[in-house]
mmCIF file of C-alpha atoms in Angstrom:
data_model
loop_
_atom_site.group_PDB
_atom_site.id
_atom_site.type_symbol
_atom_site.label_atom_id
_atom_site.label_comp_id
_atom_site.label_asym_id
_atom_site.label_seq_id
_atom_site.Cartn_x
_atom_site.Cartn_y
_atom_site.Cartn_z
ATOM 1 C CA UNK T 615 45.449 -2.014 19.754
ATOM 2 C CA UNK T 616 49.307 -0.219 20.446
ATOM 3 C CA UNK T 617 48.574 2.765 22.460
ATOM 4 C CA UNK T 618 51.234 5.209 20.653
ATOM 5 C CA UNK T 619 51.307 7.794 23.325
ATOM 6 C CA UNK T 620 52.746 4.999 26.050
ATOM 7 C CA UNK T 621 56.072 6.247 27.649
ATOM 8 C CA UNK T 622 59.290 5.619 26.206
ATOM 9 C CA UNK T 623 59.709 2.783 29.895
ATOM 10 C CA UNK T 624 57.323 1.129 28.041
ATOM 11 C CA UNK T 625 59.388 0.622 25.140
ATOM 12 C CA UNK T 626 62.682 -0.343 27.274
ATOM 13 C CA UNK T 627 61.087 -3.017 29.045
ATOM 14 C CA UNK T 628 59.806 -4.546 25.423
ATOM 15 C CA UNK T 629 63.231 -4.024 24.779
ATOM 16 C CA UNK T 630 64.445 -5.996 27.813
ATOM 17 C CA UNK T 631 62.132 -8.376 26.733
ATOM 18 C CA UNK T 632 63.738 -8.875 23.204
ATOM 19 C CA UNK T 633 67.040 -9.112 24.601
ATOM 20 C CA UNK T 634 66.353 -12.186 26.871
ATOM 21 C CA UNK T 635 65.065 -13.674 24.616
ATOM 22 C CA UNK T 636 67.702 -13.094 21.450
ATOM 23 C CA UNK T 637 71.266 -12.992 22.600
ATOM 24 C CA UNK T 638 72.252 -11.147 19.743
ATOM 25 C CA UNK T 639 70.716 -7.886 20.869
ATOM 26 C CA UNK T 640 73.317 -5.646 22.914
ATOM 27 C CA UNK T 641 72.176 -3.733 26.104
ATOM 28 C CA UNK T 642 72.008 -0.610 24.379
ATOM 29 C CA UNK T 643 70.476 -0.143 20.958
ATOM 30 C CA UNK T 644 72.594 1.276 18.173
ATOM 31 C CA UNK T 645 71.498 4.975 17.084
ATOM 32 C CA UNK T 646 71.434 3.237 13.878
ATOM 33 C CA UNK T 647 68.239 1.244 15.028
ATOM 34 C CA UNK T 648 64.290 1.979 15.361
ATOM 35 C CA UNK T 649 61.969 0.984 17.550
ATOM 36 C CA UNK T 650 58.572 1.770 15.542
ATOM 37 C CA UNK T 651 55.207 0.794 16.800
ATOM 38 C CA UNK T 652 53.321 -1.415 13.967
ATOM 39 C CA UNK T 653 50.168 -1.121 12.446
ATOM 40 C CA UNK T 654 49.194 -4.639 13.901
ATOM 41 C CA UNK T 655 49.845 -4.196 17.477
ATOM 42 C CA UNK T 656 53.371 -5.097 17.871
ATOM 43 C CA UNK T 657 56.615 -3.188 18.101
ATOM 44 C CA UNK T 658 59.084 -3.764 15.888
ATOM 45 C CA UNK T 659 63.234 -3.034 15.896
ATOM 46 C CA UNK T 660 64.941 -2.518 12.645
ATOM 47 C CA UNK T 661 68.400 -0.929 11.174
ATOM 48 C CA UNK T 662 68.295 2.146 9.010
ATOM 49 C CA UNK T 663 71.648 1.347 7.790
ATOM 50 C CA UNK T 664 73.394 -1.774 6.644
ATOM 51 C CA UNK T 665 76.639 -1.708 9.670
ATOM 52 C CA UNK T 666 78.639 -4.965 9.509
ATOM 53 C CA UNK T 667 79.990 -3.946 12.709
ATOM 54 C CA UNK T 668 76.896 -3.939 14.529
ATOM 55 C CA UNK T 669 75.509 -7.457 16.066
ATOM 56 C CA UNK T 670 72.471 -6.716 15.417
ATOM 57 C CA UNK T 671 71.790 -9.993 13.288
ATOM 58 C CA UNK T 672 68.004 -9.766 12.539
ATOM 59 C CA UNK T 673 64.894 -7.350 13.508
ATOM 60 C CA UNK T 674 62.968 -8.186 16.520
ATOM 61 C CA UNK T 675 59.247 -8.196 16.800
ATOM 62 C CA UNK T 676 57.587 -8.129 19.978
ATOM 63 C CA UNK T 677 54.154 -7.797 21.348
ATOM 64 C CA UNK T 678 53.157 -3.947 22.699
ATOM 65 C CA UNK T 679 52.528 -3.604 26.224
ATOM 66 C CA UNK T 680 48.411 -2.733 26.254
ATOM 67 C CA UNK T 681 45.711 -1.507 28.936
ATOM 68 C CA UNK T 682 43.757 -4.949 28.032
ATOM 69 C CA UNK T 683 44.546 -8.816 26.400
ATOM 70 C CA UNK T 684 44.523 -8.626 23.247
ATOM 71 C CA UNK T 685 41.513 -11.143 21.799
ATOM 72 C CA UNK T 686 42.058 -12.488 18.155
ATOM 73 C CA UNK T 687 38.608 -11.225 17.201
ATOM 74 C CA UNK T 688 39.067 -7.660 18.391
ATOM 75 C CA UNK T 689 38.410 -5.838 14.941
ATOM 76 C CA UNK T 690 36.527 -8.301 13.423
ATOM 77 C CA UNK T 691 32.656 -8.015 12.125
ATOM 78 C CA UNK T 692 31.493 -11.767 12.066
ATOM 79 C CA UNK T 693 29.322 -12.173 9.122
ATOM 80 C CA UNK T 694 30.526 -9.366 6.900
ATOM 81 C CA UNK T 695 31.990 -10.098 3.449
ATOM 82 C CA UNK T 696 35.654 -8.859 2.697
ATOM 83 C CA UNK T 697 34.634 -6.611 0.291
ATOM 84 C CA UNK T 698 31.004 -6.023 1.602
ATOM 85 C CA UNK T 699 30.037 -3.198 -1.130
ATOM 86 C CA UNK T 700 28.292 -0.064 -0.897
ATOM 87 C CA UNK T 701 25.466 0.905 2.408
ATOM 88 C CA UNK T 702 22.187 -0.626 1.913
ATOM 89 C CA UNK T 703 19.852 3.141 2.002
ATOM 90 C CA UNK T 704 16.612 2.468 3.094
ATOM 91 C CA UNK T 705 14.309 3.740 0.038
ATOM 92 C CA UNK T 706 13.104 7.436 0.497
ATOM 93 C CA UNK T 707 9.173 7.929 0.426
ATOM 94 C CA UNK T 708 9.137 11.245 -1.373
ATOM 95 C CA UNK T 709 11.385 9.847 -3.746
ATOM 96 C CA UNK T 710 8.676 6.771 -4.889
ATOM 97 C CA UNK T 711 6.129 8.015 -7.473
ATOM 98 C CA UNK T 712 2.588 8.853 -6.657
ATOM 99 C CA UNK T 713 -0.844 6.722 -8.218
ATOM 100 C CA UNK T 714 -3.755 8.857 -9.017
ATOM 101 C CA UNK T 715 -6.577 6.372 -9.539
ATOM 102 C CA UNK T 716 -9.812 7.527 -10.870
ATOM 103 C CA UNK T 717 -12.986 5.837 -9.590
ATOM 104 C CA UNK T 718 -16.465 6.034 -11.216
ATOM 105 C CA UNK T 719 -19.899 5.605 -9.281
ATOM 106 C CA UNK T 720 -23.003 5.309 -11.438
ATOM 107 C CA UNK T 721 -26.313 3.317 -12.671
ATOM 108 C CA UNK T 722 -25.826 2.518 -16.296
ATOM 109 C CA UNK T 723 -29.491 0.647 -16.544
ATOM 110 C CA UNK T 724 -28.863 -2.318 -17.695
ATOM 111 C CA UNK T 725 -24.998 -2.941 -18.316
ATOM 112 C CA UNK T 726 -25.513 -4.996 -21.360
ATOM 113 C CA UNK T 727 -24.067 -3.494 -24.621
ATOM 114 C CA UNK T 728 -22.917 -0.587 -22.706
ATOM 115 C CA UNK T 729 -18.984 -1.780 -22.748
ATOM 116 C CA UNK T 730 -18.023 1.173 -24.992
ATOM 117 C CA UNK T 731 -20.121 3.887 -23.284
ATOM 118 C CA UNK T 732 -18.057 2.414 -19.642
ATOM 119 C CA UNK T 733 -14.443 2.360 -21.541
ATOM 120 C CA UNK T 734 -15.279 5.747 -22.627
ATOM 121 C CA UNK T 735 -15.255 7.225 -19.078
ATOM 122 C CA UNK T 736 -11.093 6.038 -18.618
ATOM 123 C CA UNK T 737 -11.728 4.831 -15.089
ATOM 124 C CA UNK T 738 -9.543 2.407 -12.822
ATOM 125 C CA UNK T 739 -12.568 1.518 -11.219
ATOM 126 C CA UNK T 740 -16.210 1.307 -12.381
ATOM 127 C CA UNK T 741 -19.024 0.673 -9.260
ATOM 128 C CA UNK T 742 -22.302 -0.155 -10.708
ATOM 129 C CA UNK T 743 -25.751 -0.544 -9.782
ATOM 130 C CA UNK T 744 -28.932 -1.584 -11.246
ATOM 131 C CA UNK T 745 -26.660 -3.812 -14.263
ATOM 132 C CA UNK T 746 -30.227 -6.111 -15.133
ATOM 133 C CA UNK T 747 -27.055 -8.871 -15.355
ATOM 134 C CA UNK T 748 -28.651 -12.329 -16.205
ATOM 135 C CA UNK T 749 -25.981 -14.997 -16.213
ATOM 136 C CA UNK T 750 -25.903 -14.759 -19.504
ATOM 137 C CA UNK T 751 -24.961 -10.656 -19.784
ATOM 138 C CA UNK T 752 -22.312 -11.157 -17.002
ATOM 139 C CA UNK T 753 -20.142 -13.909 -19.056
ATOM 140 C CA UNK T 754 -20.762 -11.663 -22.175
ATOM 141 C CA UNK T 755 -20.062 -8.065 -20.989
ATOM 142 C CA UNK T 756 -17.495 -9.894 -18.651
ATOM 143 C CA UNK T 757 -15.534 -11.277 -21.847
ATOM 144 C CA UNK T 758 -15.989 -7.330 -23.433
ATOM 145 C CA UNK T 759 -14.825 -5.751 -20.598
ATOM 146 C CA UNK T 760 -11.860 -8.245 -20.056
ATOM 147 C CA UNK T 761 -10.464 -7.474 -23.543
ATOM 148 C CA UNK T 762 -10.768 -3.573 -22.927
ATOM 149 C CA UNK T 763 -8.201 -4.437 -19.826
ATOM 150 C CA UNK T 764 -10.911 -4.993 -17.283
ATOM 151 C CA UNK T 765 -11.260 -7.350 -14.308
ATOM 152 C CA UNK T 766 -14.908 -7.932 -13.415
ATOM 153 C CA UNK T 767 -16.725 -8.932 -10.205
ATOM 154 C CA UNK T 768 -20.148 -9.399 -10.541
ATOM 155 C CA UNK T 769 -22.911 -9.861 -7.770
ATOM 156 C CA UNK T 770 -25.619 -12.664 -7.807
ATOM 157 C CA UNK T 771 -27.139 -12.581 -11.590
ATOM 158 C CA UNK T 772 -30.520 -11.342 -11.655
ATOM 159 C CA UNK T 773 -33.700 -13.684 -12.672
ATOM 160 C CA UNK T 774 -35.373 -12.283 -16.016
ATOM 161 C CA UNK T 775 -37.326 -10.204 -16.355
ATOM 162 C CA UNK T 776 -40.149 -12.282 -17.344
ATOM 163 C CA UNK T 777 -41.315 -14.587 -15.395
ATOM 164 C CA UNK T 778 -41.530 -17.119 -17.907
ATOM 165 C CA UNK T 779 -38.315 -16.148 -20.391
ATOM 166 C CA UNK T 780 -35.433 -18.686 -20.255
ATOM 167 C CA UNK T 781 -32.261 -18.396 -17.865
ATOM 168 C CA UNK T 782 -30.334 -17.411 -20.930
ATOM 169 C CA UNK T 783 -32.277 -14.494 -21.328
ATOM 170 C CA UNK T 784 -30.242 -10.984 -21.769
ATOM 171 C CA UNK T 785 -33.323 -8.911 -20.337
ATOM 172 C CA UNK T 786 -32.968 -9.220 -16.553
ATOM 173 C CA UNK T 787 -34.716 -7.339 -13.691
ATOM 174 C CA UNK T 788 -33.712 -4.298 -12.463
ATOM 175 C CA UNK T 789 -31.071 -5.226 -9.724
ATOM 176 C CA UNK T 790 -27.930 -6.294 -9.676
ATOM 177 C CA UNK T 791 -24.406 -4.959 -8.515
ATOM 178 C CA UNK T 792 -21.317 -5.210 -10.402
ATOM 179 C CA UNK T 793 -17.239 -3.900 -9.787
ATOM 180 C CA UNK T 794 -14.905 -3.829 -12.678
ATOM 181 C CA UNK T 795 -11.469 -2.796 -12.133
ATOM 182 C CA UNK T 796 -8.018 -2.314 -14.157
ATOM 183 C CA UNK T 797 -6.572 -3.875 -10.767
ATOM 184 C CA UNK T 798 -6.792 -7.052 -9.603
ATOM 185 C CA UNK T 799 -9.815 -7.406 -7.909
ATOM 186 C CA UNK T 800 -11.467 -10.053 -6.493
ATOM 187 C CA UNK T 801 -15.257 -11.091 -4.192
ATOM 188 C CA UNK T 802 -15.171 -11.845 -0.380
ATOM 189 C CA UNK T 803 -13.882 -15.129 0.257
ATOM 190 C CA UNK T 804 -16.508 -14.944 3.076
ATOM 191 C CA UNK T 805 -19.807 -15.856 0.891
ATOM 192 C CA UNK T 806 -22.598 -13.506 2.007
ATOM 193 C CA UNK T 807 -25.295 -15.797 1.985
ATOM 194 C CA UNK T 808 -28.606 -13.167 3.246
ATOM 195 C CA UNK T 809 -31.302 -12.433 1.215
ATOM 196 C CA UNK T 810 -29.587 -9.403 0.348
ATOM 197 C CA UNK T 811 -26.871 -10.758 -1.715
ATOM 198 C CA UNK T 812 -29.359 -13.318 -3.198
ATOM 199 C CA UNK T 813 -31.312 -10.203 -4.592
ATOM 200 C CA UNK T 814 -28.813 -9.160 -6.125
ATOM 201 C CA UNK T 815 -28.714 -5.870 -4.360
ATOM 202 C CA UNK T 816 -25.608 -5.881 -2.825
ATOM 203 C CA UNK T 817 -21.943 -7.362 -2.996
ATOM 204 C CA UNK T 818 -18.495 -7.299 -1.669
ATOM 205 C CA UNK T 819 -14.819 -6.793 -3.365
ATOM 206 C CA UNK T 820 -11.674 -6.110 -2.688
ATOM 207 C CA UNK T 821 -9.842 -4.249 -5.059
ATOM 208 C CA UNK T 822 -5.642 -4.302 -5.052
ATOM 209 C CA UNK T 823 -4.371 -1.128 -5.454
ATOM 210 C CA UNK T 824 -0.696 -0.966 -6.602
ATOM 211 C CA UNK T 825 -0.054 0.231 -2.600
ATOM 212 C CA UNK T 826 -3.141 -0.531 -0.731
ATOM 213 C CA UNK T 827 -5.990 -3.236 -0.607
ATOM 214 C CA UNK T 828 -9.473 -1.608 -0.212
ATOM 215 C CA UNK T 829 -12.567 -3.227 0.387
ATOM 216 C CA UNK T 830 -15.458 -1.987 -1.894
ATOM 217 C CA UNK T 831 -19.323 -2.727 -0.703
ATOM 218 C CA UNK T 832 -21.369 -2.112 -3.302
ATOM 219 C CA UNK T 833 -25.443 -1.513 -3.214
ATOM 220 C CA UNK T 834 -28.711 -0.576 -4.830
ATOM 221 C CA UNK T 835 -31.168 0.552 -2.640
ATOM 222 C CA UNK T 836 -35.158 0.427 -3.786
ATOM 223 C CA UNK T 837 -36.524 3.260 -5.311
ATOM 224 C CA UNK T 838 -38.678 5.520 -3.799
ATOM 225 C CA UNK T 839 -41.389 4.337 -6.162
ATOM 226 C CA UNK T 840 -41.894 1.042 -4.015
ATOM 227 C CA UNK T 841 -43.569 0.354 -1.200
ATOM 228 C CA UNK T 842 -41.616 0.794 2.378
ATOM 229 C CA UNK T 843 -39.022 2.042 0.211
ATOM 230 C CA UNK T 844 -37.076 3.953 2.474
ATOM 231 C CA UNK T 845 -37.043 1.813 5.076
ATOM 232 C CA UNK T 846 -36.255 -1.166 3.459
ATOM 233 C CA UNK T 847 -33.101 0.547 2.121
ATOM 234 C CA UNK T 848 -32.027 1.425 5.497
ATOM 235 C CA UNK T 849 -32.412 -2.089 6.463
ATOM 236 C CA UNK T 850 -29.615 -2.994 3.166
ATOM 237 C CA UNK T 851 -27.384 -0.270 4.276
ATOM 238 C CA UNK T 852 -27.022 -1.722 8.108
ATOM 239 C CA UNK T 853 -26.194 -4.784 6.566
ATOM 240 C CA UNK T 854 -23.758 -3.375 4.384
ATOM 241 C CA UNK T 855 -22.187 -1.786 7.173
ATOM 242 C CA UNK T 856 -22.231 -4.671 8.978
ATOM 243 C CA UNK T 857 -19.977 -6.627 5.982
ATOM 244 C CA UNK T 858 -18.039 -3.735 5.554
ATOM 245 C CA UNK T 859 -16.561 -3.604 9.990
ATOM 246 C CA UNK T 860 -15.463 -7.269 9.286
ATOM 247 C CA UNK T 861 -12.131 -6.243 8.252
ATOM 248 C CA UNK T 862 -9.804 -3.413 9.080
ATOM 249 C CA UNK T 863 -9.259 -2.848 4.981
ATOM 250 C CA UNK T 864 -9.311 1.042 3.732
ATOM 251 C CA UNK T 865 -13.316 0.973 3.239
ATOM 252 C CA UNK T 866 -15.809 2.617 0.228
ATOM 253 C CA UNK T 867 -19.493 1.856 0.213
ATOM 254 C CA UNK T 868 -21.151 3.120 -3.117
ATOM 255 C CA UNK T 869 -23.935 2.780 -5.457
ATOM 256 C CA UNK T 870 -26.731 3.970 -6.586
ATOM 257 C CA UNK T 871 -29.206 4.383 -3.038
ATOM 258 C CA UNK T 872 -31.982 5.686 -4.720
ATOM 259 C CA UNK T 873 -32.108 8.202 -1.449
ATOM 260 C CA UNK T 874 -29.724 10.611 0.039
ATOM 261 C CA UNK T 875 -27.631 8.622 2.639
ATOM 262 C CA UNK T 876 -28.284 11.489 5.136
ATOM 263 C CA UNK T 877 -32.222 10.740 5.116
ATOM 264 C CA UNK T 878 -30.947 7.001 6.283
ATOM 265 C CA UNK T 879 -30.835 6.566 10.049
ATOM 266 C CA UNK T 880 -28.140 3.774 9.536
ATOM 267 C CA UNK T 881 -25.550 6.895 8.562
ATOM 268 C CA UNK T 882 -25.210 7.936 11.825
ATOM 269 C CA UNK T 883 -22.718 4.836 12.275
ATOM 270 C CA UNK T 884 -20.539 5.440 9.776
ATOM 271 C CA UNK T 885 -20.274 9.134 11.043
ATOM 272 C CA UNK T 886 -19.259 7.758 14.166
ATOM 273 C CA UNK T 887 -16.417 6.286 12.678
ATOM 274 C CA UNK T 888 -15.146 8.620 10.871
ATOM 275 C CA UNK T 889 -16.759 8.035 7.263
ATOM 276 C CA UNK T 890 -17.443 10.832 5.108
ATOM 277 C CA UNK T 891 -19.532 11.029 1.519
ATOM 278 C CA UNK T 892 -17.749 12.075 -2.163
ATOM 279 C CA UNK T 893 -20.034 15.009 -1.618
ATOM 280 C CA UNK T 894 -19.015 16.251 1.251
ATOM 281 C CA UNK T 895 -14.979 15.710 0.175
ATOM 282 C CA UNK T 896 -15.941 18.285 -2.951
ATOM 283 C CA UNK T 897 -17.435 20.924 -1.416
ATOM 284 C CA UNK T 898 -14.374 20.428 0.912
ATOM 285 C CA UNK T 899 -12.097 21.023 -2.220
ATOM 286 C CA UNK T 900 -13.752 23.586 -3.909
ATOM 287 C CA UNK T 901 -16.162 25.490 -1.979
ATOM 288 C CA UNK T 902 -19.278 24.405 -4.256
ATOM 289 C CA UNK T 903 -22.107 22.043 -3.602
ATOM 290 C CA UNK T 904 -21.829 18.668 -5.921
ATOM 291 C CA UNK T 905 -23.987 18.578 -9.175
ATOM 292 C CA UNK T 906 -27.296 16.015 -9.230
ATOM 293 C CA UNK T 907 -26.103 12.441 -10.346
ATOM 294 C CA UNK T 908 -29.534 12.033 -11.511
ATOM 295 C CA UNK T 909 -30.844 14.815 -14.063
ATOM 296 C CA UNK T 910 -31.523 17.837 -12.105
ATOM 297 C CA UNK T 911 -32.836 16.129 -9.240
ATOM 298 C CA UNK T 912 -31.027 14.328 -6.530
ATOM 299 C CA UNK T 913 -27.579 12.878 -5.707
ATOM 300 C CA UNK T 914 -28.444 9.540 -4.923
ATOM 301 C CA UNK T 915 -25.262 8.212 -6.590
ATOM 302 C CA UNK T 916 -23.384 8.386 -3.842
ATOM 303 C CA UNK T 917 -19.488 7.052 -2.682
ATOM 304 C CA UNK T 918 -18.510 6.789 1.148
ATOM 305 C CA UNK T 919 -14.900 6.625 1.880
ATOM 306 C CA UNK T 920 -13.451 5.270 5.268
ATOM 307 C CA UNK T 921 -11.098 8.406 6.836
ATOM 308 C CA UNK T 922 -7.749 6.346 5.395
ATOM 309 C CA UNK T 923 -9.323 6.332 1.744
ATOM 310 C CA UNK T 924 -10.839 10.536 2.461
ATOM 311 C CA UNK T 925 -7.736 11.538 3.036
ATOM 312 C CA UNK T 926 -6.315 10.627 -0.222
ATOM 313 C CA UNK T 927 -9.490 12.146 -2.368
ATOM 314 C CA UNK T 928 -7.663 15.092 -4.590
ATOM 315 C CA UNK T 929 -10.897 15.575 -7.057
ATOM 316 C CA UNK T 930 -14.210 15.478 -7.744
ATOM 317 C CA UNK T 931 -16.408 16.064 -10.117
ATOM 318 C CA UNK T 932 -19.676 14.634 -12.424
ATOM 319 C CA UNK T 933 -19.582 13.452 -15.806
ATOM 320 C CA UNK T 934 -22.166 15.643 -17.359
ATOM 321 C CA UNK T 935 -21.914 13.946 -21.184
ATOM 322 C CA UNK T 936 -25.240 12.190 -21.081
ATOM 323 C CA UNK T 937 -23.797 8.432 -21.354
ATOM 324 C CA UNK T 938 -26.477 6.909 -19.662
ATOM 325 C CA UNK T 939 -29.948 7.308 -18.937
ATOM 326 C CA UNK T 940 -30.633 9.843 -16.746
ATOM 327 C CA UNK T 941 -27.786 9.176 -14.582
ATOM 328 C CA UNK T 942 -24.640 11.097 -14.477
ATOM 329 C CA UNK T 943 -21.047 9.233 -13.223
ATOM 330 C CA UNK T 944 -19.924 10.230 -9.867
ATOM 331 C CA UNK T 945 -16.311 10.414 -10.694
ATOM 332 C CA UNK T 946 -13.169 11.251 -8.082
ATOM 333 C CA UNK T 947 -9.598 10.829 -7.946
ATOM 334 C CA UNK T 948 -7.114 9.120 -5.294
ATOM 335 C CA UNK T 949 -3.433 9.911 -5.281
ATOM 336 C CA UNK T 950 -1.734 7.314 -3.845
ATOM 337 C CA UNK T 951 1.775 7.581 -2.253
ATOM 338 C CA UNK T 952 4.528 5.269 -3.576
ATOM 339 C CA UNK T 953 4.886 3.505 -0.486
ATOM 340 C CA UNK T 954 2.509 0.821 1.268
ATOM 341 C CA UNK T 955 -0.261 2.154 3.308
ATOM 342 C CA UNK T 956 -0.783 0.473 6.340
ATOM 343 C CA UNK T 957 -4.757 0.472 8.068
#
């Protein structure tokens, strides 16, 4: 680069450079001449005025004296297009729009024929427990739910309910887990293969948010009608724990437990890290204790959100309108930022 503020020696001696080398040039420059400094590094002599008389055949240009050699690649970006467009903004985060996605927690007993009564509750994401799904009622209420926009996946059918009815029988015990999801959604691709799953008490899915991928463990612990039933349940909800800590995924464990989770001893883990219950998130929000999930009784529907997935929760609340049995829908809402979440 010409450094413009150089002394006016510096320009003599480029001119006593041009003159050895073109004969033509006189000692002293006419006052009709210029020396300019050029935009390219390099000084050039020119007329003002046409003056036959001068010999001053041609201009002259001649390299500036600089601080430093001049490389050919000073000035040049290797890479970058000649006309390289506008700058690339990285997308703002505030700008991106938000995903409110509503989640529903309940027992329908006995999903079969109960398509409509699900649709009617407008969820993203239906968790249920005690389904009674044969083989038979998960490829039919499968196909139902599929053409109402759903994506189902079911845990291990149940046997019949009779001992001696046929496997294509639509009256099935009462077990059986299912997740059904307007997302893509999709089971383990590590096969569970305990006695739990097998009993169709329990199951694991992963569920594709549009900007995160949470893992959903799904149970139905025994009612308290059954022998050992408390502790048996407690057993089922270590193991679901257990499936639920092999993966860092944004984490819910639901379902029906047929006893308050805080009555459990295995709990105490997921306090540890950080896990806190639906119920717990809605007295948070409004001050008030949840309703009873079942009649006027208990809250044994219950939803268990990893610290990630809790700090998203914006509602709660429970679906009063008598769909089902007995049970009332746990039902909360996650807004979801329009950029990825990272766990």
């Amino acid at each position: 680069r010409l450094n413009h503020r150089r002394t006016p020696d510096a320009f003599r001696t480029c001119l006593n450079f041009a003159q050895n080398e073109e004969s033509t040039v006189t000692n002293t420059v006419p006052a009709s001449c210029q020396i300019q400094p050029d935009p390219k590094g390099f000084l050039s002599i020119t007329k003002e005025k046409c003056d036959p008389m001068t010999p001053f055949k041609r201009s002259l240009v001649v390299p500036a004296i600089t601080h430093y050699r001049c490389h050919p690649m000073n000035g040049v970006r290797v890479g970058e297009a000649c006309n390289p467009g506008p700058h690339c903004q990285p997308p703002n985060p505030t700008d991106s729009p938000v995903h409110q996605v509503t989640c529903v927690v309940t027992n329908p007993t006995s999903v079969y024929r109960k398509t409509p009564e699900l649709v009617d509750l407008a969820a993203d994401l239906l968790i249920l427990s005690e389904t009674s799904a044969t083989q038979a009622v998960q490829a039919i209420e499968g196909q139902a739910l599929r053409t109402k926009g759903y994506h189902s996946a079911w845990g291990h059918p149940v046997p019949p309910q009779l001992s001696s009815a046929s496997d294509d029988s639509l009256r099935g015990a009462a077990a059986g887990v299912s997740v059904h999801s307007r997302y893509m959604c999709r089971n383990s691709h590590h096969p569970d293969h305990s006695d739990w799953f097998y009993s169709g008490r329990c199951q694991t899915v992963f569920v594709q948010f549009p900007t995160i991928e949470v893992k959903v463990c799904n149970m139905y612990g025994f009612p308290a009608s059954t022998a050992f039933a408390k502790g048996r349940t407690n057993s089922l909800f270590e193991h679901v724990i257990q499936t639920s800590r092999t993966t860092t995924h944004a984490t819910m464990i639901c379902g029906d437990f047929n006893h308050h989770p805080d009555q459990l001893d295995a709990m105490q883990i997921l306090r540890s890290l950080g896990f806190r219950t639906v119920e717990e998130l809605h007295f948070d929000l409004t001050g008030q204790t949840l309703p009873h999930t079942f009649g006027t009784s208990t809250k044994n529907d219950v939803c268990i959100l990893s610290p990630t997935l809790a700090s998203l929760m914006t509602h709660v609340w429970v679906d009063d309108s008598k769909r089902f049995a007995g049970h009332n829908p746990l039902v909360f809402q996650l807004q979801l930022p329009g950029h990825e979440i990272c766990t």
